[in-house]
GROMACS .gro file of C-alpha atoms in nm:
model
  410
    1MET     CA    1   3.244   1.214  -3.659
    2ALA     CA    2   3.093   1.014  -3.381
    3PRO     CA    3   2.833   1.211  -3.192
    4LEU     CA    4   2.889   1.320  -2.825
    5PRO     CA    5   2.757   1.139  -2.501
    6ALA     CA    6   2.454   1.288  -2.330
    7PRO     CA    7   2.591   1.469  -2.010
    8ALA     CA    8   2.549   1.195  -1.720
    9ALA     CA    9   2.236   1.289  -1.463
   10ARG     CA   10   2.300   1.518  -1.178
   11PRO     CA   11   2.256   1.244  -0.851
   12VAL     CA   12   1.978   1.405  -0.617
   13PRO     CA   13   2.165   1.483  -0.223
   14THR     CA   14   2.053   1.188  -0.057
   15VAL     CA   15   1.939   1.382   0.236
   16LEU     CA   16   1.711   1.542   0.034
   17MET     CA   17   1.554   1.207  -0.069
   18VAL     CA   18   1.515   1.110   0.279
   19LEU     CA   19   1.361   1.381   0.410
   20LEU     CA   20   1.108   1.375   0.083
   21LEU     CA   21   1.015   1.033   0.186
   22PHE     CA   22   1.001   1.125   0.573
   23VAL     CA   23   0.787   1.379   0.515
   24THR     CA   24   0.496   1.211   0.249
   25GLN     CA   25   0.502   0.918   0.470
   26ALA     CA   26   0.446   1.105   0.753
   27CYS     CA   27   0.079   1.235   0.627
   28THR     CA   28  -0.001   0.846   0.709
   29ASP     CA   29   0.098   0.826   1.096
   30ILE     CA   30   0.095   1.233   1.261
   31PHE     CA   31  -0.290   1.275   1.280
   32LEU     CA   32  -0.365   0.901   1.367
   33PRO     CA   33  -0.397   1.071   1.781
   34GLY     CA   34  -0.672   1.270   1.636
   35LEU     CA   35  -0.923   1.054   1.469
   36PRO     CA   36  -1.109   1.061   1.739
   37GLN     CA   37  -1.143   1.404   1.721
   38ILE     CA   38  -1.192   1.436   1.366
   39ALA     CA   39  -1.466   1.225   1.418
   40SER     CA   40  -1.661   1.445   1.717
   41GLU     CA   41  -1.604   1.707   1.537
   42PHE     CA   42  -1.752   1.646   1.178
   43ASN     CA   43  -2.025   1.428   1.398
   44SER     CA   44  -1.876   1.135   1.230
   45SER     CA   45  -1.884   0.750   1.279
   46ILE     CA   46  -1.547   0.555   1.340
   47GLU     CA   47  -1.609   0.417   0.980
   48VAL     CA   48  -1.622   0.740   0.809
   49ALA     CA   49  -1.344   0.899   0.993
   50SER     CA   50  -1.087   0.590   0.923
   51ARG     CA   51  -1.231   0.652   0.554
   52THR     CA   52  -0.928   0.925   0.584
   53ILE     CA   53  -0.715   0.606   0.572
   54SER     CA   54  -0.916   0.316   0.363
   55VAL     CA   55  -0.913   0.613   0.070
   56TYR     CA   56  -0.553   0.709   0.115
   57ASN     CA   57  -0.415   0.371   0.079
   58ILE     CA   58  -0.655   0.325  -0.252
   59CYS     CA   59  -0.535   0.599  -0.407
   60GLN     CA   60  -0.164   0.526  -0.358
   61ALA     CA   61  -0.189   0.209  -0.488
   62VAL     CA   62  -0.360   0.249  -0.812
   63ALA     CA   63  -0.070   0.551  -0.820
   64VAL     CA   64   0.170   0.305  -0.772
   65LEU     CA   65   0.065   0.104  -1.114
   66PHE     CA   66   0.129   0.430  -1.331
   67ILE     CA   67   0.314   0.688  -1.196
   68GLY     CA   68   0.651   0.514  -1.309
   69VAL     CA   69   0.584   0.481  -1.682
   70VAL     CA   70   0.449   0.877  -1.622
   71SER     CA   71   0.804   0.984  -1.524
   72ASP     CA   72   0.929   0.758  -1.795
   73VAL     CA   73   0.707   0.944  -2.055
   74ARG     CA   74   0.666   1.300  -1.888
   75GLY     CA   75   1.001   1.319  -1.742
   76ARG     CA   76   1.125   1.268  -1.374
   77ARG     CA   77   1.167   1.618  -1.284
   78PRO     CA   78   0.800   1.757  -1.363
   79THR     CA   79   0.633   1.418  -1.248
   80ILE     CA   80   0.774   1.405  -0.885
   81LEU     CA   81   0.733   1.811  -0.836
   82LEU     CA   82   0.379   1.835  -0.975
   83CYS     CA   83   0.262   1.584  -0.735
   84PHE     CA   84   0.464   1.686  -0.433
   85GLY     CA   85   0.315   2.051  -0.521
   86LEU     CA   86  -0.034   1.886  -0.573
   87HIS     CA   87   0.037   1.687  -0.234
   88ILE     CA   88   0.113   2.043  -0.068
   89LEU     CA   89  -0.172   2.227  -0.125
   90ALA     CA   90  -0.397   1.905  -0.031
   91THR     CA   91  -0.214   1.921   0.295
   92VAL     CA   92  -0.332   2.277   0.331
   93GLY     CA   93  -0.645   2.180   0.278
   94ILE     CA   94  -0.692   1.986   0.489
   95ALA     CA   95  -0.594   2.150   0.781
   96LEU     CA   96  -0.862   2.422   0.687
   97CYS     CA   97  -1.152   2.153   0.559
   98SER     CA   98  -1.503   2.210   0.719
   99SER     CA   99  -1.613   1.891   0.655
  100ILE     CA  100  -1.528   1.463   0.682
  101GLY     CA  101  -1.604   1.431   0.313
  102ALA     CA  102  -1.353   1.724   0.180
  103MET     CA  103  -1.088   1.560   0.373
  104ILE     CA  104  -1.095   1.261   0.217
  105VAL     CA  105  -1.109   1.361  -0.100
  106LEU     CA  106  -0.823   1.583   0.000
  107ARG     CA  107  -0.641   1.243   0.131
  108ALA     CA  108  -0.681   1.086  -0.192
  109VAL     CA  109  -0.470   1.413  -0.369
  110GLN     CA  110  -0.215   1.334  -0.101
  111ALA     CA  111  -0.167   0.989  -0.142
  112LEU     CA  112  -0.098   1.066  -0.523
  113GLY     CA  113   0.215   1.297  -0.394
  114SER     CA  114   0.359   1.014  -0.151
  115ALA     CA  115   0.311   0.761  -0.436
  116ALA     CA  116   0.534   0.971  -0.674
  117VAL     CA  117   0.778   1.047  -0.407
  118TYR     CA  118   0.780   0.663  -0.283
  119ILE     CA  119   0.840   0.555  -0.653
  120VAL     CA  120   1.024   0.831  -0.913
  121LEU     CA  121   1.303   0.875  -0.620
  122ARG     CA  122   1.407   0.508  -0.666
  123MET     CA  123   1.354   0.580  -1.139
  124ILE     CA  124   1.563   0.888  -0.991
  125ILE     CA  125   1.833   0.653  -0.804
  126LYS     CA  126   1.849   0.380  -1.099
  127ASP     CA  127   1.906   0.697  -1.373
  128THR     CA  128   2.197   0.860  -1.143
  129LEU     CA  129   2.391   0.615  -0.988
  130ASP     CA  130   2.582   0.279  -1.048
  131GLU     CA  131   2.413  -0.075  -0.878
  132GLN     CA  132   2.602  -0.095  -0.615
  133ALA     CA  133   2.584   0.258  -0.555
  134GLN     CA  134   2.184   0.212  -0.617
  135VAL     CA  135   2.186  -0.058  -0.363
  136HIS     CA  136   2.345   0.179  -0.087
  137ALA     CA  137   2.117   0.456  -0.164
  138THR     CA  138   1.806   0.250  -0.171
  139GLY     CA  139   1.937   0.131   0.170
  140LEU     CA  140   2.023   0.523   0.291
  141LEU     CA  141   1.626   0.547   0.176
  142VAL     CA  142   1.463   0.319   0.454
  143ILE     CA  143   1.583   0.585   0.683
  144GLY     CA  144   1.311   0.795   0.591
  145LEU     CA  145   1.072   0.497   0.555
  146VAL     CA  146   1.171   0.385   0.912
  147LEU     CA  147   1.168   0.698   1.094
  148SER     CA  148   0.791   0.823   0.979
  149PRO     CA  149   0.619   0.540   1.218
  150ILE     CA  150   0.896   0.638   1.527
  151LEU     CA  151   0.864   0.999   1.524
  152ALA     CA  152   0.518   1.096   1.322
  153PRO     CA  153   0.298   0.929   1.589
  154VAL     CA  154   0.490   1.079   1.881
  155LEU     CA  155   0.497   1.426   1.749
  156GLY     CA  156   0.113   1.385   1.630
  157SER     CA  157   0.010   1.283   2.007
  158ALA     CA  158   0.215   1.586   2.164
  159ILE     CA  159   0.015   1.825   1.896
  160VAL     CA  160  -0.309   1.670   1.947
  161ALA     CA  161  -0.314   1.699   2.358
  162TRP     CA  162  -0.143   2.032   2.322
  163SER     CA  163  -0.384   2.222   2.040
  164ASN     CA  164  -0.581   2.024   1.797
  165TRP     CA  165  -0.640   1.755   1.500
  166ARG     CA  166  -0.575   2.003   1.210
  167VAL     CA  167  -0.230   2.171   1.361
  168CYS     CA  168  -0.034   1.832   1.254
  169PHE     CA  169  -0.135   1.936   0.924
  170TRP     CA  170   0.025   2.265   0.912
  171VAL     CA  171   0.371   2.120   1.113
  172LEU     CA  172   0.351   1.899   0.776
  173CYS     CA  173   0.307   2.202   0.575
  174LEU     CA  174   0.625   2.390   0.758
  175LEU     CA  175   0.869   2.090   0.647
  176ASP     CA  176   0.727   2.063   0.318
  177ILE     CA  177   0.747   2.388   0.162
  178PRO     CA  178   1.119   2.412   0.196
  179LEU     CA  179   1.185   2.100   0.033
  180PHE     CA  180   1.010   2.174  -0.235
  181ALA     CA  181   1.191   2.483  -0.268
  182TRP     CA  182   1.514   2.271  -0.239
  183ALA     CA  183   1.405   1.985  -0.446
  184TRP     CA  184   1.287   2.200  -0.716
  185ALA     CA  185   1.649   2.404  -0.685
  186ARG     CA  186   1.823   2.039  -0.685
  187ILE     CA  187   1.624   1.779  -0.868
  188GLY     CA  188   1.692   1.767  -1.264
  189GLU     CA  189   1.580   1.574  -1.536
  190THR     CA  190   1.761   1.243  -1.508
  191ASN     CA  191   1.575   1.026  -1.712
  192LEU     CA  192   1.800   1.087  -2.040
  193ARG     CA  193   1.575   0.805  -2.225
  194GLN     CA  194   1.296   1.000  -2.221
  195PRO     CA  195   1.215   1.066  -2.589
  196ALA     CA  196   1.315   0.681  -2.697
  197LEU     CA  197   1.038   0.553  -2.423
  198LYS     CA  198   0.796   0.789  -2.522
  199ALA     CA  199   0.861   0.696  -2.880
  200ALA     CA  200   0.827   0.329  -2.819
  201PHE     CA  201   0.517   0.335  -2.511
  202ARG     CA  202   0.229   0.186  -2.535
  203TRP     CA  203  -0.056   0.200  -2.264
  204SER     CA  204  -0.185  -0.155  -2.460
  205ALA     CA  205   0.120  -0.303  -2.438
  206HIS     CA  206   0.156  -0.169  -2.011
  207ALA     CA  207  -0.203  -0.280  -1.926
  208ARG     CA  208  -0.139  -0.601  -2.135
  209HIS     CA  209   0.195  -0.725  -1.919
  210TYR     CA  210   0.011  -0.651  -1.660
  211GLY     CA  211  -0.265  -0.866  -1.718
  212GLN     CA  212  -0.014  -1.148  -1.785
  213VAL     CA  213   0.109  -1.119  -1.450
  214LEU     CA  214  -0.254  -1.168  -1.265
  215GLY     CA  215  -0.341  -1.418  -1.476
  216ASP     CA  216  -0.050  -1.653  -1.334
  217PRO     CA  217  -0.188  -1.837  -1.006
  218TYR     CA  218   0.207  -1.834  -0.871
  219PHE     CA  219   0.159  -1.429  -0.853
  220ARG     CA  220  -0.197  -1.458  -0.689
  221GLY     CA  221  -0.120  -1.675  -0.476
  222MET     CA  222   0.130  -1.424  -0.331
  223ALA     CA  223  -0.043  -1.124  -0.405
  224LEU     CA  224  -0.269  -1.302  -0.140
  225LEU     CA  225  -0.029  -1.397   0.107
  226VAL     CA  226   0.164  -1.045   0.121
  227GLY     CA  227  -0.190  -0.813   0.132
  228ALA     CA  228  -0.361  -1.014   0.396
  229ALA     CA  229  -0.024  -0.991   0.623
  230PHE     CA  230  -0.018  -0.642   0.568
  231ALA     CA  231  -0.411  -0.560   0.593
  232ALA     CA  232  -0.367  -0.743   0.909
  233PHE     CA  233  -0.145  -0.438   1.058
  234TYR     CA  234  -0.310  -0.171   0.865
  235ALA     CA  235  -0.625  -0.286   1.074
  236PHE     CA  236  -0.449  -0.179   1.394
  237ILE     CA  237  -0.350   0.155   1.208
  238SER     CA  238  -0.705   0.256   1.137
  239ILE     CA  239  -0.866   0.123   1.515
  240SER     CA  240  -0.556   0.217   1.759
  241SER     CA  241  -0.666   0.545   1.828
  242PHE     CA  242  -0.996   0.457   1.913
  243MET     CA  243  -0.933   0.167   2.124
  244PHE     CA  244  -0.622   0.329   2.314
  245LEU     CA  245  -0.749   0.636   2.370
  246GLN     CA  246  -1.107   0.623   2.382
  247GLN     CA  247  -1.208   0.210   2.483
  248LEU     CA  248  -0.849   0.197   2.716
  249ALA     CA  249  -0.785   0.571   2.834
  250LEU     CA  250  -0.403   0.561   2.735
  251SER     CA  251  -0.282   0.883   2.736
  252ALA     CA  252  -0.150   1.038   2.415
  253SER     CA  253   0.233   1.008   2.520
  254THR     CA  254   0.185   0.616   2.597
  255TYR     CA  255   0.007   0.590   2.249
  256GLY     CA  256   0.286   0.766   2.070
  257TYR     CA  257   0.514   0.523   2.239
  258VAL     CA  258   0.318   0.232   2.083
  259PHE     CA  259   0.434   0.319   1.736
  260ILE     CA  260   0.762   0.348   1.876
  261ALA     CA  261   0.773  -0.053   1.994
  262LEU     CA  262   0.624  -0.132   1.644
  263ALA     CA  263   0.889   0.080   1.429
  264LEU     CA  264   1.158  -0.102   1.669
  265SER     CA  265   0.967  -0.446   1.592
  266TYR     CA  266   1.002  -0.356   1.229
  267LEU     CA  267   1.378  -0.325   1.256
  268ALA     CA  268   1.366  -0.639   1.470
  269GLY     CA  269   1.244  -0.833   1.218
  270ASN     CA  270   1.441  -0.642   0.915
  271ARG     CA  271   1.751  -0.767   1.077
  272LEU     CA  272   1.601  -1.079   1.160
  273MET     CA  273   1.546  -1.174   0.810
  274SER     CA  274   1.878  -1.041   0.664
  275ARG     CA  275   2.030  -1.274   0.918
  276LEU     CA  276   1.828  -1.577   0.739
  277ASN     CA  277   1.855  -1.441   0.414
  278ALA     CA  278   2.282  -1.460   0.515
  279ARG     CA  279   2.251  -1.829   0.565
  280ALA     CA  280   2.131  -1.824   0.205
  281LEU     CA  281   1.736  -1.978   0.351
  282PRO     CA  282   1.526  -1.955   0.076
  283PRO     CA  283   1.251  -1.680   0.047
  284ARG     CA  284   0.949  -1.913   0.068
  285ARG     CA  285   1.125  -2.030   0.425
  286ILE     CA  286   1.206  -1.679   0.537
  287ILE     CA  287   0.809  -1.644   0.437
  288GLY     CA  288   0.745  -1.935   0.669
  289VAL     CA  289   0.909  -1.783   0.956
  290GLY     CA  290   0.765  -1.459   0.939
  291LEU     CA  291   0.368  -1.611   0.893
  292TRP     CA  292   0.455  -1.844   1.239
  293VAL     CA  293   0.495  -1.505   1.416
  294SER     CA  294   0.226  -1.388   1.250
  295VAL     CA  295   0.002  -1.672   1.416
  296ALA     CA  296   0.193  -1.614   1.756
  297GLY     CA  297   0.080  -1.219   1.748
  298ALA     CA  298  -0.296  -1.344   1.683
  299ALA     CA  299  -0.254  -1.521   1.923
  300CYS     CA  300  -0.135  -1.272   2.189
  301VAL     CA  301  -0.436  -1.008   2.044
  302LEU     CA  302  -0.693  -1.296   2.101
  303ALA     CA  303  -0.578  -1.373   2.431
  304ALA     CA  304  -0.629  -1.013   2.553
  305LEU     CA  305  -1.033  -1.188   2.553
  306LEU     CA  306  -0.966  -1.372   2.849
  307PHE     CA  307  -0.857  -1.053   3.069
  308LYS     CA  308  -1.075  -0.748   3.153
  309GLN     CA  309  -0.852  -0.522   3.302
  310ALA     CA  310  -0.761  -0.228   3.065
  311ALA     CA  311  -0.389  -0.218   3.136
  312SER     CA  312  -0.365  -0.629   3.061
  313VAL     CA  313  -0.538  -0.590   2.735
  314ALA     CA  314  -0.374  -0.308   2.620
  315VAL     CA  315  -0.064  -0.476   2.684
  316LEU     CA  316  -0.129  -0.788   2.522
  317MET     CA  317  -0.269  -0.598   2.230
  318VAL     CA  318   0.065  -0.384   2.203
  319ILE     CA  319   0.289  -0.739   2.233
  320GLY     CA  320   0.071  -0.913   1.958
  321THR     CA  321   0.076  -0.608   1.716
  322CYS     CA  322   0.442  -0.563   1.748
  323LEU     CA  323   0.495  -0.924   1.642
  324LEU     CA  324   0.277  -0.849   1.343
  325ARG     CA  325   0.470  -0.612   1.227
  326LEU     CA  326   0.825  -0.794   1.292
  327ALA     CA  327   0.629  -1.048   1.035
  328THR     CA  328   0.572  -0.780   0.760
  329ALA     CA  329   0.948  -0.715   0.783
  330LEU     CA  330   0.996  -1.132   0.725
  331ILE     CA  331   0.710  -1.217   0.496
  332ILE     CA  332   0.698  -0.868   0.266
  333PRO     CA  333   1.046  -0.807   0.120
  334PRO     CA  334   1.137  -1.138   0.064
  335ALA     CA  335   0.826  -1.229  -0.130
  336GLN     CA  336   0.872  -0.914  -0.344
  337VAL     CA  337   1.216  -1.069  -0.466
  338ALA     CA  338   1.071  -1.423  -0.512
  339VAL     CA  339   0.746  -1.227  -0.714
  340THR     CA  340   1.015  -1.016  -0.918
  341ASN     CA  341   1.229  -1.313  -0.993
  342HIS     CA  342   0.928  -1.525  -1.111
  343PHE     CA  343   0.840  -1.284  -1.418
  344PRO     CA  344   1.206  -1.232  -1.567
  345GLN     CA  345   1.038  -1.044  -1.828
  346HIS     CA  346   0.825  -0.859  -1.685
  347GLY     CA  347   0.949  -0.812  -1.314
  348ALA     CA  348   0.901  -0.432  -1.293
  349HIS     CA  349   0.495  -0.507  -1.330
  350ALA     CA  350   0.475  -0.786  -1.137
  351LEU     CA  351   0.626  -0.557  -0.838
  352GLY     CA  352   0.394  -0.289  -0.929
  353LEU     CA  353   0.103  -0.473  -0.882
  354LEU     CA  354   0.202  -0.674  -0.603
  355THR     CA  355   0.298  -0.296  -0.447
  356CYS     CA  356  -0.052  -0.217  -0.534
  357THR     CA  357  -0.222  -0.512  -0.376
  358GLN     CA  358  -0.050  -0.492  -0.075
  359TYR     CA  359  -0.190  -0.086  -0.043
  360GLY     CA  360  -0.543  -0.221  -0.192
  361PHE     CA  361  -0.547  -0.458   0.101
  362ALA     CA  362  -0.437  -0.218   0.354
  363ALA     CA  363  -0.780  -0.024   0.237
  364LEU     CA  364  -0.935  -0.331   0.294
  365GLY     CA  365  -0.779  -0.384   0.659
  366THR     CA  366  -0.917  -0.065   0.776
  367LEU     CA  367  -1.283  -0.115   0.592
  368VAL     CA  368  -1.324  -0.410   0.749
  369VAL     CA  369  -1.231  -0.324   1.081
  370SER     CA  370  -1.386   0.005   1.116
  371THR     CA  371  -1.702  -0.161   1.012
  372LEU     CA  372  -1.801  -0.431   1.246
  373TRP     CA  373  -2.020  -0.329   1.526
  374TYR     CA  374  -1.858  -0.454   1.836
  375ALA     CA  375  -1.615  -0.256   2.068
  376PRO     CA  376  -1.262  -0.123   1.884
  377SER     CA  377  -1.044  -0.399   2.050
  378VAL     CA  378  -1.350  -0.699   1.929
  379ASN     CA  379  -1.327  -0.562   1.596
  380TYR     CA  380  -0.941  -0.539   1.592
  381MET     CA  381  -0.956  -0.938   1.776
  382ILE     CA  382  -1.163  -1.032   1.425
  383SER     CA  383  -1.000  -0.872   1.135
  384THR     CA  384  -0.668  -0.977   1.266
  385LEU     CA  385  -0.759  -1.366   1.287
  386ALA     CA  386  -0.910  -1.345   0.946
  387PHE     CA  387  -0.629  -1.174   0.748
  388VAL     CA  388  -0.385  -1.418   0.961
  389ALA     CA  389  -0.606  -1.707   0.876
  390LEU     CA  390  -0.582  -1.590   0.490
  391SER     CA  391  -0.261  -1.537   0.465
  392THR     CA  392  -0.203  -1.919   0.605
  393LEU     CA  393  -0.387  -2.070   0.364
  394ALA     CA  394  -0.252  -1.862   0.066
  395TYR     CA  395   0.065  -1.970   0.190
  396LEU     CA  396  -0.053  -2.341   0.203
  397ALA     CA  397  -0.182  -2.299  -0.135
  398LEU     CA  398   0.140  -2.207  -0.318
  399GLY     CA  399   0.288  -2.492  -0.114
  400ARG     CA  400   0.030  -2.743  -0.229
  401ARG     CA  401   0.083  -2.616  -0.586
  402ASP     CA  402   0.477  -2.622  -0.603
  403GLY     CA  403   0.434  -2.956  -0.480
  404ALA     CA  404   0.214  -3.050  -0.754
  405ALA     CA  405   0.458  -2.873  -0.998
  406HIS     CA  406   0.792  -3.097  -0.835
  407THR     CA  407   0.535  -3.392  -0.850
  408HIS     CA  408   0.513  -3.353  -1.243
  409ARG     CA  409   0.829  -3.273  -1.333
  410ARG     CA  410   0.962  -3.592  -1.159
   0.00000   0.00000   0.00000
């Protein structure tokens, strides 16, 4: 008698997944208006205060390399619930912390929870839905990623103006705890192949696949291109509150509106990317368009040197950064597709390593812009010029490599 088929895993409510992604990503943006307060309260420099962002990015970059594998071996449910639980405890700890060092350590724990939600939710979708439904559900998840940079800084600006930066993290706790209870009740074990995956898995083979991807010159070029483009934007993230609130004396509410403009710019870039893709433009060409946009953004940022009025400088900074944000929507998704298709046997490893590089460069952008010794606006100009130039050089190097390969084939 043939064995009965395993019961199908129960899908997780889409609303729950969107909200989980929103609240974990919001911990990146909601406290940005309070960074000057944090630096002042803990008697820290801009460089040290910005480590609350760079350390978070570094830990998230490392976590995405192994968290999906851990959920393969140990199960989706325990992985996401444990990491999200640690995320909540870290958020409480940050709201109560008495030193910048403790805050930085707790931000690293927060990053583990954010990485788990980001990766494991996609694994759950793959486990429970067919291919067409997966595309639809993954598209809905983007709502959480888009809403976070729109709503979190605006909410954070209002909180900081009304109270202080610690309340930002208490608000996150009020959102996190009910979602944890809902996740506990509704997220079952969707990885029905866990015993087989656990028996077949070897860490040595996993590391070897990453080594094979990293050894490919094409991957290194694409990783540098994507990483530098992402770093240019994250340099703004880390220095923006000091630049706008302290140097240029914008109000907290106006600062929140800047992030709305950035989010809308990303949506516009995503829309343009979709249209170019619908016209069958190759990923490399779409990336090229994105690089031209990023160069235009860098030019706007540098043009602020020609003006002394704070309002003019602020306007040019916002326009330039909006173009940089639009460019990331044109560069990163096509690059992810190109890299995944370049490694048909190890596409998951290539995508994981590319994501790791992306967040690693985000941390680098934060470190560079916060360690320069000029005014915040000048620091941002220098970092923007450096990272946009680096991504452009990587693109040109990839073009020469493809041209040489084409000549060799002929």
